[in-house]
Amino acid sequence: MTGDIVNLRRRRKRKARDLSRAEADENVARHGQARSVRSLREAQAELEAKRLDGHRRADAGRDADEPE
């Protein structure tokens, strides 16, 4: 009965790396993005919304079935 040879030092280091990755993922989920990235995305979304509103037709609120 021979099993696989396991290097305990490597196993311990791999476990520590996995734990630190899990902690890092949790921190990213908890704290989100950097302020500069977040503000850039908000500015881009605002610009896109303004562009979309600029291309909107004046009679977009009316239904096609309603008479003028």
PQR file with spaces between the fields and no chain letter, atoms N, CA, C, O and H, PARSE charges and radii, in Angstrom:
ATOM       1  N    MET     1       0.828   -1.169    0.000 -0.4000 1.5000
ATOM       2  CA   MET     1       0.000    0.000    0.000 -0.0000 2.0000
ATOM       3  C    MET     1       0.881    1.244    0.000  0.5500 1.7000
ATOM       4  O    MET     1       1.334    1.714    1.044 -0.5500 1.4000
ATOM       5  N    THR     2       1.103    1.746   -1.168 -0.4000 1.5000
ATOM       6  CA   THR     2       1.878    2.974   -1.266 -0.0000 2.0000
ATOM       7  C    THR     2       0.986    4.077   -1.803  0.5500 1.7000
ATOM       8  O    THR     2       0.227    3.882   -2.753 -0.5500 1.4000
ATOM       9  H    THR     2       0.736    1.365   -2.017  0.4000 1.0000
ATOM      10  N    GLY     3       1.092    5.224   -1.186 -0.4000 1.5000
ATOM      11  CA   GLY     3       0.307    6.372   -1.619 -0.0000 2.0000
ATOM      12  C    GLY     3       1.174    7.346   -2.389  0.5500 1.7000
ATOM      13  O    GLY     3       2.364    7.108   -2.597 -0.5500 1.4000
ATOM      14  H    GLY     3       1.709    5.383   -0.415  0.4000 1.0000
ATOM      15  N    ASP     4       0.584    8.418   -2.799 -0.4000 1.5000
ATOM      16  CA   ASP     4       1.340    9.461   -3.485 -0.0000 2.0000
ATOM      17  C    ASP     4       2.233   10.178   -2.480  0.5500 1.7000
ATOM      18  O    ASP     4       1.843   10.427   -1.339 -0.5500 1.4000
ATOM      19  H    ASP     4      -0.383    8.612   -2.629  0.4000 1.0000
ATOM      20  N    ILE     5       3.430   10.498   -2.930 -0.4000 1.5000
ATOM      21  CA   ILE     5       4.347   11.229   -2.081 -0.0000 2.0000
ATOM      22  C    ILE     5       3.937   12.704   -2.115  0.5500 1.7000
ATOM      23  O    ILE     5       3.766   13.295   -3.182 -0.5500 1.4000
ATOM      24  H    ILE     5       3.746   10.296   -3.857  0.4000 1.0000
ATOM      25  N    VAL     6       3.787   13.276   -0.931 -0.4000 1.5000
ATOM      26  CA   VAL     6       3.334   14.649   -0.824 -0.0000 2.0000
ATOM      27  C    VAL     6       4.413   15.472   -0.142  0.5500 1.7000
ATOM      28  O    VAL     6       4.897   15.109    0.931 -0.5500 1.4000
ATOM      29  H    VAL     6       3.927   12.797   -0.064  0.4000 1.0000
ATOM      30  N    ASN     7       4.787   16.573   -0.762 -0.4000 1.5000
ATOM      31  CA   ASN     7       5.741   17.481   -0.145 -0.0000 2.0000
ATOM      32  C    ASN     7       4.926   18.420    0.743  0.5500 1.7000
ATOM      33  O    ASN     7       4.168   19.251    0.241 -0.5500 1.4000
ATOM      34  H    ASN     7       4.394   16.867   -1.633  0.4000 1.0000
ATOM      35  N    LEU     8       5.079   18.291    2.044 -0.4000 1.5000
ATOM      36  CA   LEU     8       4.267   19.043    2.989 -0.0000 2.0000
ATOM      37  C    LEU     8       4.534   20.543    2.915  0.5500 1.7000
ATOM      38  O    LEU     8       3.622   21.342    3.128 -0.5500 1.4000
ATOM      39  H    LEU     8       5.694   17.616    2.451  0.4000 1.0000
ATOM      40  N    ARG     9       5.759   20.932    2.620 -0.4000 1.5000
ATOM      41  CA   ARG     9       6.088   22.348    2.509 -0.0000 2.0000
ATOM      42  C    ARG     9       5.316   22.973    1.344  0.5500 1.7000
ATOM      43  O    ARG     9       4.732   24.048    1.485 -0.5500 1.4000
ATOM      44  H    ARG     9       6.500   20.283    2.447  0.4000 1.0000
ATOM      45  N    ARG    10       5.317   22.294    0.197 -0.4000 1.5000
ATOM      46  CA   ARG    10       4.579   22.812   -0.960 -0.0000 2.0000
ATOM      47  C    ARG    10       3.074   22.836   -0.691  0.5500 1.7000
ATOM      48  O    ARG    10       2.382   23.779   -1.077 -0.5500 1.4000
ATOM      49  H    ARG    10       5.792   21.421    0.083  0.4000 1.0000
ATOM      50  N    ARG    11       2.583   21.813   -0.039 -0.4000 1.5000
ATOM      51  CA   ARG    11       1.152   21.756    0.280 -0.0000 2.0000
ATOM      52  C    ARG    11       0.764   22.918    1.192  0.5500 1.7000
ATOM      53  O    ARG    11      -0.277   23.546    0.995 -0.5500 1.4000
ATOM      54  H    ARG    11       3.144   21.048    0.275  0.4000 1.0000
ATOM      55  N    ARG    12       1.605   23.203    2.195 -0.4000 1.5000
ATOM      56  CA   ARG    12       1.337   24.302    3.125 -0.0000 2.0000
ATOM      57  C    ARG    12       1.368   25.645    2.404  0.5500 1.7000
ATOM      58  O    ARG    12       0.513   26.495    2.651 -0.5500 1.4000
ATOM      59  H    ARG    12       2.450   22.692    2.355  0.4000 1.0000
ATOM      60  N    LYS    13       2.345   25.849    1.509 -0.4000 1.5000
ATOM      61  CA   LYS    13       2.438   27.098    0.769 -0.0000 2.0000
ATOM      62  C    LYS    13       1.260   27.258   -0.198  0.5500 1.7000
ATOM      63  O    LYS    13       0.735   28.361   -0.350 -0.5500 1.4000
ATOM      64  H    LYS    13       3.039   25.157    1.308  0.4000 1.0000
ATOM      65  N    ARG    14       0.846   26.185   -0.843 -0.4000 1.5000
ATOM      66  CA   ARG    14      -0.295   26.249   -1.749 -0.0000 2.0000
ATOM      67  C    ARG    14      -1.567   26.613   -0.997  0.5500 1.7000
ATOM      68  O    ARG    14      -2.382   27.400   -1.479 -0.5500 1.4000
ATOM      69  H    ARG    14       1.272   25.289   -0.719  0.4000 1.0000
ATOM      70  N    LYS    15      -1.729   26.033    0.190 -0.4000 1.5000
ATOM      71  CA   LYS    15      -2.906   26.347    1.001 -0.0000 2.0000
ATOM      72  C    LYS    15      -2.903   27.815    1.417  0.5500 1.7000
ATOM      73  O    LYS    15      -3.948   28.466    1.407 -0.5500 1.4000
ATOM      74  H    LYS    15      -1.067   25.394    0.582  0.4000 1.0000
ATOM      75  N    ALA    16      -1.741   28.333    1.781 -0.4000 1.5000
ATOM      76  CA   ALA    16      -1.635   29.747    2.171 -0.0000 2.0000
ATOM      77  C    ALA    16      -1.950   30.654    0.982  0.5500 1.7000
ATOM      78  O    ALA    16      -2.627   31.669    1.144 -0.5500 1.4000
ATOM      79  H    ALA    16      -0.893   27.804    1.789  0.4000 1.0000
ATOM      80  N    ARG    17      -1.466   30.298   -0.209 -0.4000 1.5000
ATOM      81  CA   ARG    17      -1.768   31.093   -1.405 -0.0000 2.0000
ATOM      82  C    ARG    17      -3.258   31.077   -1.716  0.5500 1.7000
ATOM      83  O    ARG    17      -3.837   32.113   -2.042 -0.5500 1.4000
ATOM      84  H    ARG    17      -0.917   29.473   -0.340  0.4000 1.0000
ATOM      85  N    ASP    18      -3.872   29.921   -1.620 -0.4000 1.5000
ATOM      86  CA   ASP    18      -5.309   29.815   -1.883 -0.0000 2.0000
ATOM      87  C    ASP    18      -6.120   30.650   -0.898  0.5500 1.7000
ATOM      88  O    ASP    18      -7.092   31.304   -1.278 -0.5500 1.4000
ATOM      89  H    ASP    18      -3.401   29.079   -1.356  0.4000 1.0000
ATOM      90  N    LEU    19      -5.714   30.623    0.372 -0.4000 1.5000
ATOM      91  CA   LEU    19      -6.413   31.426    1.372 -0.0000 2.0000
ATOM      92  C    LEU    19      -6.255   32.923    1.104  0.5500 1.7000
ATOM      93  O    LEU    19      -7.209   33.687    1.248 -0.5500 1.4000
ATOM      94  H    LEU    19      -4.924   30.093    0.681  0.4000 1.0000
ATOM      95  N    SER    20      -5.044   33.338    0.714 -0.4000 1.5000
ATOM      96  CA   SER    20      -4.837   34.765    0.449 -0.0000 2.0000
ATOM      97  C    SER    20      -5.597   35.205   -0.799  0.5500 1.7000
ATOM      98  O    SER    20      -6.091   36.331   -0.849 -0.5500 1.4000
ATOM      99  H    SER    20      -4.269   32.717    0.596  0.4000 1.0000
ATOM     100  N    ARG    21      -5.700   34.334   -1.813 -0.4000 1.5000
ATOM     101  CA   ARG    21      -6.501   34.671   -2.991 -0.0000 2.0000
ATOM     102  C    ARG    21      -7.966   34.815   -2.635  0.5500 1.7000
ATOM     103  O    ARG    21      -8.640   35.729   -3.111 -0.5500 1.4000
ATOM     104  H    ARG    21      -5.298   33.419   -1.772  0.4000 1.0000
ATOM     105  N    ALA    22      -8.455   33.924   -1.807 -0.4000 1.5000
ATOM     106  CA   ALA    22      -9.856   33.997   -1.386 -0.0000 2.0000
ATOM     107  C    ALA    22     -10.112   35.276   -0.599  0.5500 1.7000
ATOM     108  O    ALA    22     -11.142   35.924   -0.781 -0.5500 1.4000
ATOM     109  H    ALA    22      -7.908   33.182   -1.420  0.4000 1.0000
ATOM     110  N    GLU    23      -9.185   35.637    0.267 -0.4000 1.5000
ATOM     111  CA   GLU    23      -9.325   36.876    1.043 -0.0000 2.0000
ATOM     112  C    GLU    23      -9.278   38.100    0.126  0.5500 1.7000
ATOM     113  O    GLU    23     -10.025   39.058    0.326 -0.5500 1.4000
ATOM     114  H    GLU    23      -8.348   35.110    0.415  0.4000 1.0000
ATOM     115  N    ALA    24      -8.404   38.068   -0.874 -0.4000 1.5000
ATOM     116  CA   ALA    24      -8.309   39.185   -1.820 -0.0000 2.0000
ATOM     117  C    ALA    24      -9.596   39.320   -2.627  0.5500 1.7000
ATOM     118  O    ALA    24     -10.073   40.434   -2.843 -0.5500 1.4000
ATOM     119  H    ALA    24      -7.797   37.291   -1.037  0.4000 1.0000
ATOM     120  N    ASP    25     -10.161   38.209   -3.073 -0.4000 1.5000
ATOM     121  CA   ASP    25     -11.425   38.251   -3.810 -0.0000 2.0000
ATOM     122  C    ASP    25     -12.542   38.809   -2.940  0.5500 1.7000
ATOM     123  O    ASP    25     -13.382   39.576   -3.411 -0.5500 1.4000
ATOM     124  H    ASP    25      -9.773   37.304   -2.897  0.4000 1.0000
ATOM     125  N    GLU    26     -12.548   38.426   -1.681 -0.4000 1.5000
ATOM     126  CA   GLU    26     -13.558   38.936   -0.751 -0.0000 2.0000
ATOM     127  C    GLU    26     -13.399   40.440   -0.553  0.5500 1.7000
ATOM     128  O    GLU    26     -14.394   41.163   -0.493 -0.5500 1.4000
ATOM     129  H    GLU    26     -11.866   37.802   -1.298  0.4000 1.0000
ATOM     130  N    ASN    27     -12.165   40.919   -0.451 -0.4000 1.5000
ATOM     131  CA   ASN    27     -11.924   42.354   -0.287 -0.0000 2.0000
ATOM     132  C    ASN    27     -12.348   43.138   -1.522  0.5500 1.7000
ATOM     133  O    ASN    27     -12.897   44.234   -1.408 -0.5500 1.4000
ATOM     134  H    ASN    27     -11.357   40.332   -0.499  0.4000 1.0000
ATOM     135  N    VAL    28     -12.094   42.580   -2.696 -0.4000 1.5000
ATOM     136  CA   VAL    28     -12.508   43.248   -3.928 -0.0000 2.0000
ATOM     137  C    VAL    28     -14.028   43.351   -3.971  0.5500 1.7000
ATOM     138  O    VAL    28     -14.573   44.393   -4.337 -0.5500 1.4000
ATOM     139  H    VAL    28     -11.648   41.690   -2.789  0.4000 1.0000
ATOM     140  N    ALA    29     -14.699   42.290   -3.604 -0.4000 1.5000
ATOM     141  CA   ALA    29     -16.157   42.311   -3.607 -0.0000 2.0000
ATOM     142  C    ALA    29     -16.686   43.294   -2.560  0.5500 1.7000
ATOM     143  O    ALA    29     -17.700   43.955   -2.786 -0.5500 1.4000
ATOM     144  H    ALA    29     -14.257   41.444   -3.307  0.4000 1.0000
ATOM     145  N    ARG    30     -16.017   43.390   -1.441 -0.4000 1.5000
ATOM     146  CA   ARG    30     -16.488   44.260   -0.364 -0.0000 2.0000
ATOM     147  C    ARG    30     -16.221   45.725   -0.668  0.5500 1.7000
ATOM     148  O    ARG    30     -17.082   46.572   -0.430 -0.5500 1.4000
ATOM     149  H    ARG    30     -15.193   42.853   -1.257  0.4000 1.0000
ATOM     150  N    HIS    31     -15.043   46.035   -1.188 -0.4000 1.5000
ATOM     151  CA   HIS    31     -14.643   47.430   -1.341 -0.0000 2.0000
ATOM     152  C    HIS    31     -14.775   47.953   -2.759  0.5500 1.7000
ATOM     153  O    HIS    31     -14.681   49.162   -2.971 -0.5500 1.4000
ATOM     154  H    HIS    31     -14.344   45.346   -1.381  0.4000 1.0000
ATOM     155  N    GLY    32     -14.984   47.103   -3.716 -0.4000 1.5000
ATOM     156  CA   GLY    32     -15.194   47.561   -5.085 -0.0000 2.0000
ATOM     157  C    GLY    32     -13.929   48.030   -5.759  0.5500 1.7000
ATOM     158  O    GLY    32     -12.836   47.529   -5.495 -0.5500 1.4000
ATOM     159  H    GLY    32     -15.060   46.121   -3.545  0.4000 1.0000
ATOM     160  N    GLN    33     -14.097   49.004   -6.639 -0.4000 1.5000
ATOM     161  CA   GLN    33     -13.001   49.476   -7.466 -0.0000 2.0000
ATOM     162  C    GLN    33     -12.365   50.725   -6.865  0.5500 1.7000
ATOM     163  O    GLN    33     -12.882   51.329   -5.925 -0.5500 1.4000
ATOM     164  H    GLN    33     -14.984   49.411   -6.854  0.4000 1.0000
ATOM     165  N    ALA    34     -11.239   51.080   -7.437 -0.4000 1.5000
ATOM     166  CA   ALA    34     -10.554   52.292   -7.009 -0.0000 2.0000
ATOM     167  C    ALA    34     -11.412   53.507   -7.371  0.5500 1.7000
ATOM     168  O    ALA    34     -12.192   53.457   -8.322 -0.5500 1.4000
ATOM     169  H    ALA    34     -10.819   50.590   -8.201  0.4000 1.0000
ATOM     170  N    ARG    35     -11.271   54.567   -6.634 -0.4000 1.5000
ATOM     171  CA   ARG    35     -12.084   55.763   -6.850 -0.0000 2.0000
ATOM     172  C    ARG    35     -11.892   56.317   -8.261  0.5500 1.7000
ATOM     173  O    ARG    35     -12.857   56.746   -8.894 -0.5500 1.4000
ATOM     174  H    ARG    35     -10.638   54.607   -5.862  0.4000 1.0000
ATOM     175  N    SER    36     -10.659   56.311   -8.756 -0.4000 1.5000
ATOM     176  CA   SER    36     -10.404   56.853  -10.094 -0.0000 2.0000
ATOM     177  C    SER    36     -11.117   56.031  -11.167  0.5500 1.7000
ATOM     178  O    SER    36     -11.676   56.595  -12.108 -0.5500 1.4000
ATOM     179  H    SER    36      -9.875   55.963   -8.242  0.4000 1.0000
ATOM     180  N    VAL    37     -11.100   54.716  -11.034 -0.4000 1.5000
ATOM     181  CA   VAL    37     -11.779   53.853  -12.004 -0.0000 2.0000
ATOM     182  C    VAL    37     -13.286   54.050  -11.907  0.5500 1.7000
ATOM     183  O    VAL    37     -13.971   54.121  -12.927 -0.5500 1.4000
ATOM     184  H    VAL    37     -10.645   54.258  -10.270  0.4000 1.0000
ATOM     185  N    ARG    38     -13.796   54.137  -10.701 -0.4000 1.5000
ATOM     186  CA   ARG    38     -15.232   54.311  -10.493 -0.0000 2.0000
ATOM     187  C    ARG    38     -15.708   55.648  -11.062  0.5500 1.7000
ATOM     188  O    ARG    38     -16.751   55.708  -11.713 -0.5500 1.4000
ATOM     189  H    ARG    38     -13.239   54.079   -9.872  0.4000 1.0000
ATOM     190  N    SER    39     -14.947   56.726  -10.818 -0.4000 1.5000
ATOM     191  CA   SER    39     -15.351   58.037  -11.323 -0.0000 2.0000
ATOM     192  C    SER    39     -15.255   58.089  -12.842  0.5500 1.7000
ATOM     193  O    SER    39     -16.077   58.739  -13.488 -0.5500 1.4000
ATOM     194  H    SER    39     -14.099   56.678  -10.289  0.4000 1.0000
ATOM     195  N    LEU    40     -14.263   57.415  -13.425 -0.4000 1.5000
ATOM     196  CA   LEU    40     -14.151   57.353  -14.878 -0.0000 2.0000
ATOM     197  C    LEU    40     -15.350   56.640  -15.489  0.5500 1.7000
ATOM     198  O    LEU    40     -15.908   57.108  -16.481 -0.5500 1.4000
ATOM     199  H    LEU    40     -13.595   56.887  -12.901  0.4000 1.0000
ATOM     200  N    ARG    41     -15.751   55.517  -14.909 -0.4000 1.5000
ATOM     201  CA   ARG    41     -16.913   54.781  -15.418 -0.0000 2.0000
ATOM     202  C    ARG    41     -18.196   55.602  -15.283  0.5500 1.7000
ATOM     203  O    ARG    41     -19.041   55.582  -16.178 -0.5500 1.4000
ATOM     204  H    ARG    41     -15.298   55.137  -14.103  0.4000 1.0000
ATOM     205  N    GLU    42     -18.344   56.319  -14.179 -0.4000 1.5000
ATOM     206  CA   GLU    42     -19.524   57.160  -13.996 -0.0000 2.0000
ATOM     207  C    GLU    42     -19.553   58.280  -15.024  0.5500 1.7000
ATOM     208  O    GLU    42     -20.613   58.596  -15.565 -0.5500 1.4000
ATOM     209  H    GLU    42     -17.657   56.335  -13.452  0.4000 1.0000
ATOM     210  N    ALA    43     -18.395   58.887  -15.301 -0.4000 1.5000
ATOM     211  CA   ALA    43     -18.333   59.963  -16.289 -0.0000 2.0000
ATOM     212  C    ALA    43     -18.656   59.439  -17.682  0.5500 1.7000
ATOM     213  O    ALA    43     -19.351   60.104  -18.450 -0.5500 1.4000
ATOM     214  H    ALA    43     -17.534   58.630  -14.862  0.4000 1.0000
ATOM     215  N    GLN    44     -18.158   58.257  -18.011 -0.4000 1.5000
ATOM     216  CA   GLN    44     -18.452   57.667  -19.313 -0.0000 2.0000
ATOM     217  C    GLN    44     -19.936   57.344  -19.443  0.5500 1.7000
ATOM     218  O    GLN    44     -20.524   57.568  -20.501 -0.5500 1.4000
ATOM     219  H    GLN    44     -17.593   57.717  -17.388  0.4000 1.0000
ATOM     220  N    ALA    45     -20.543   56.825  -18.392 -0.4000 1.5000
ATOM     221  CA   ALA    45     -21.968   56.510  -18.430 -0.0000 2.0000
ATOM     222  C    ALA    45     -22.796   57.781  -18.580  0.5500 1.7000
ATOM     223  O    ALA    45     -23.788   57.792  -19.308 -0.5500 1.4000
ATOM     224  H    ALA    45     -20.065   56.643  -17.532  0.4000 1.0000
ATOM     225  N    GLU    46     -22.396   58.850  -17.897 -0.4000 1.5000
ATOM     226  CA   GLU    46     -23.111   60.115  -18.006 -0.0000 2.0000
ATOM     227  C    GLU    46     -23.001   60.685  -19.419  0.5500 1.7000
ATOM     228  O    GLU    46     -23.982   61.200  -19.955 -0.5500 1.4000
ATOM     229  H    GLU    46     -21.589   58.841  -17.305  0.4000 1.0000
ATOM     230  N    LEU    47     -21.822   60.597  -20.022 -0.4000 1.5000
ATOM     231  CA   LEU    47     -21.616   61.079  -21.381 -0.0000 2.0000
ATOM     232  C    LEU    47     -22.470   60.288  -22.369  0.5500 1.7000
ATOM     233  O    LEU    47     -23.091   60.870  -23.258 -0.5500 1.4000
ATOM     234  H    LEU    47     -21.025   60.178  -19.587  0.4000 1.0000
ATOM     235  N    GLU    48     -22.502   58.979  -22.220 -0.4000 1.5000
ATOM     236  CA   GLU    48     -23.316   58.138  -23.103 -0.0000 2.0000
ATOM     237  C    GLU    48     -24.798   58.467  -22.956  0.5500 1.7000
ATOM     238  O    GLU    48     -25.527   58.492  -23.948 -0.5500 1.4000
ATOM     239  H    GLU    48     -21.998   58.505  -21.498  0.4000 1.0000
ATOM     240  N    ALA    49     -25.248   58.718  -21.737 -0.4000 1.5000
ATOM     241  CA   ALA    49     -26.648   59.074  -21.516 -0.0000 2.0000
ATOM     242  C    ALA    49     -26.982   60.402  -22.191  0.5500 1.7000
ATOM     243  O    ALA    49     -28.056   60.552  -22.775 -0.5500 1.4000
ATOM     244  H    ALA    49     -24.656   58.698  -20.932  0.4000 1.0000
ATOM     245  N    LYS    50     -26.055   61.374  -22.112 -0.4000 1.5000
ATOM     246  CA   LYS    50     -26.273   62.665  -22.759 -0.0000 2.0000
ATOM     247  C    LYS    50     -26.316   62.509  -24.277  0.5500 1.7000
ATOM     248  O    LYS    50     -27.141   63.136  -24.942 -0.5500 1.4000
ATOM     249  H    LYS    50     -25.183   61.252  -21.638  0.4000 1.0000
ATOM     250  N    ARG    51     -25.441   61.686  -24.818 -0.4000 1.5000
ATOM     251  CA   ARG    51     -25.438   61.453  -26.265 -0.0000 2.0000
ATOM     252  C    ARG    51     -26.736   60.800  -26.705  0.5500 1.7000
ATOM     253  O    ARG    51     -27.313   61.178  -27.725 -0.5500 1.4000
ATOM     254  H    ARG    51     -24.771   61.177  -24.278  0.4000 1.0000
ATOM     255  N    LEU    52     -27.194   59.827  -25.943 -0.4000 1.5000
ATOM     256  CA   LEU    52     -28.433   59.144  -26.273 -0.0000 2.0000
ATOM     257  C    LEU    52     -29.607   60.110  -26.213  0.5500 1.7000
ATOM     258  O    LEU    52     -30.465   60.082  -27.096 -0.5500 1.4000
ATOM     259  H    LEU    52     -26.726   59.520  -25.114  0.4000 1.0000
ATOM     260  N    ASP    53     -29.667   60.959  -25.202 -0.4000 1.5000
ATOM     261  CA   ASP    53     -30.737   61.951  -25.093 -0.0000 2.0000
ATOM     262  C    ASP    53     -30.663   62.961  -26.230  0.5500 1.7000
ATOM     263  O    ASP    53     -31.696   63.457  -26.679 -0.5500 1.4000
ATOM     264  H    ASP    53     -28.971   60.981  -24.485  0.4000 1.0000
ATOM     265  N    GLY    54     -29.475   63.271  -26.697 -0.4000 1.5000
ATOM     266  CA   GLY    54     -29.311   64.213  -27.791 -0.0000 2.0000
ATOM     267  C    GLY    54     -29.843   63.674  -29.106  0.5500 1.7000
ATOM     268  O    GLY    54     -30.238   64.449  -29.977 -0.5500 1.4000
ATOM     269  H    GLY    54     -28.635   62.868  -26.332  0.4000 1.0000
ATOM     270  N    HIS    55     -29.860   62.364  -29.261 -0.4000 1.5000
ATOM     271  CA   HIS    55     -30.346   61.747  -30.487 -0.0000 2.0000
ATOM     272  C    HIS    55     -31.822   61.371  -30.404  0.5500 1.7000
ATOM     273  O    HIS    55     -32.381   60.840  -31.364 -0.5500 1.4000
ATOM     274  H    HIS    55     -29.539   61.735  -28.553  0.4000 1.0000
ATOM     275  N    ARG    56     -32.436   61.632  -29.302 -0.4000 1.5000
ATOM     276  CA   ARG    56     -33.838   61.285  -29.112 -0.0000 2.0000
ATOM     277  C    ARG    56     -34.730   62.198  -29.949  0.5500 1.7000
ATOM     278  O    ARG    56     -34.485   63.400  -30.049 -0.5500 1.4000
ATOM     279  H    ARG    56     -31.982   62.063  -28.522  0.4000 1.0000
ATOM     280  N    ARG    57     -35.755   61.620  -30.543 -0.4000 1.5000
ATOM     281  CA   ARG    57     -36.682   62.405  -31.348 -0.0000 2.0000
ATOM     282  C    ARG    57     -37.649   63.152  -30.454  0.5500 1.7000
ATOM     283  O    ARG    57     -37.912   62.735  -29.326 -0.5500 1.4000
ATOM     284  H    ARG    57     -35.954   60.643  -30.462  0.4000 1.0000
ATOM     285  N    ALA    58     -38.177   64.251  -30.955 -0.4000 1.5000
ATOM     286  CA   ALA    58     -39.077   65.089  -30.167 -0.0000 2.0000
ATOM     287  C    ALA    58     -40.408   64.393  -29.918  0.5500 1.7000
ATOM     288  O    ALA    58     -41.032   64.611  -28.880 -0.5500 1.4000
ATOM     289  H    ALA    58     -37.963   64.589  -31.871  0.4000 1.0000
ATOM     290  N    ASP    59     -40.853   63.556  -30.856 -0.4000 1.5000
ATOM     291  CA   ASP    59     -42.142   62.885  -30.703 -0.0000 2.0000
ATOM     292  C    ASP    59     -41.991   61.454  -30.182  0.5500 1.7000
ATOM     293  O    ASP    59     -42.863   60.618  -30.418 -0.5500 1.4000
ATOM     294  H    ASP    59     -40.346   63.379  -31.699  0.4000 1.0000
ATOM     295  N    ALA    60     -40.921   61.171  -29.495 -0.4000 1.5000
ATOM     296  CA   ALA    60     -40.656   59.814  -29.015 -0.0000 2.0000
ATOM     297  C    ALA    60     -41.650   59.393  -27.936  0.5500 1.7000
ATOM     298  O    ALA    60     -41.842   58.196  -27.726 -0.5500 1.4000
ATOM     299  H    ALA    60     -40.212   61.850  -29.304  0.4000 1.0000
ATOM     300  N    GLY    61     -42.284   60.335  -27.248 -0.4000 1.5000
ATOM     301  CA   GLY    61     -43.211   59.984  -26.182 -0.0000 2.0000
ATOM     302  C    GLY    61     -44.583   59.550  -26.673  0.5500 1.7000
ATOM     303  O    GLY    61     -45.348   58.965  -25.906 -0.5500 1.4000
ATOM     304  H    GLY    61     -42.127   61.308  -27.418  0.4000 1.0000
ATOM     305  N    ARG    62     -44.904   59.812  -27.892 -0.4000 1.5000
ATOM     306  CA   ARG    62     -46.218   59.459  -28.437 -0.0000 2.0000
ATOM     307  C    ARG    62     -46.225   58.035  -28.962  0.5500 1.7000
ATOM     308  O    ARG    62     -45.203   57.525  -29.420 -0.5500 1.4000
ATOM     309  H    ARG    62     -44.282   60.288  -28.515  0.4000 1.0000
ATOM     310  N    ASP    63     -47.375   57.403  -28.892 -0.4000 1.5000
ATOM     311  CA   ASP    63     -47.545   56.087  -29.482 -0.0000 2.0000
ATOM     312  C    ASP    63     -47.874   56.239  -30.956  0.5500 1.7000
ATOM     313  O    ASP    63     -48.360   57.290  -31.373 -0.5500 1.4000
ATOM     314  H    ASP    63     -48.206   57.817  -28.519  0.4000 1.0000
ATOM     315  N    ALA    64     -47.619   55.211  -31.751 -0.4000 1.5000
ATOM     316  CA   ALA    64     -47.888   55.273  -33.179 -0.0000 2.0000
ATOM     317  C    ALA    64     -49.382   55.237  -33.464  0.5500 1.7000
ATOM     318  O    ALA    64     -49.811   55.705  -34.518 -0.5500 1.4000
ATOM     319  H    ALA    64     -47.224   54.357  -31.412  0.4000 1.0000
ATOM     320  N    ASP    65     -50.187   54.695  -32.550 -0.4000 1.5000
ATOM     321  CA   ASP    65     -51.629   54.554  -32.778 -0.0000 2.0000
ATOM     322  C    ASP    65     -52.386   55.848  -32.482  0.5500 1.7000
ATOM     323  O    ASP    65     -53.510   56.024  -32.951 -0.5500 1.4000
ATOM     324  H    ASP    65     -49.838   54.315  -31.694  0.4000 1.0000
ATOM     325  N    GLU    66     -51.797   56.740  -31.724 -0.4000 1.5000
ATOM     326  CA   GLU    66     -52.511   57.966  -31.346 -0.0000 2.0000
ATOM     327  C    GLU    66     -52.524   58.965  -32.498  0.5500 1.7000
ATOM     328  O    GLU    66     -51.503   59.170  -33.154 -0.5500 1.4000
ATOM     329  H    GLU    66     -50.883   56.597  -31.342  0.4000 1.0000
ATOM     330  N    PRO    67     -53.672   59.586  -32.745 -0.5600 1.5000
ATOM     331  CA   PRO    67     -53.691   60.635  -33.771  0.2800 2.0000
ATOM     332  C    PRO    67     -53.034   61.901  -33.234  0.5500 1.7000
ATOM     333  O    PRO    67     -52.995   62.128  -32.025 -0.5500 1.4000
ATOM     334  N    GLU    68     -52.526   62.711  -34.134 -0.4000 1.5000
ATOM     335  CA   GLU    68     -51.838   63.936  -33.745 -0.0000 2.0000
ATOM     336  C    GLU    68     -52.779   65.045  -33.401  0.5500 1.7000
ATOM     337  O    GLU    68     -52.340   66.141  -33.054 -0.5500 1.4000
ATOM     338  H    GLU    68     -52.557   62.526  -35.116  0.4000 1.0000
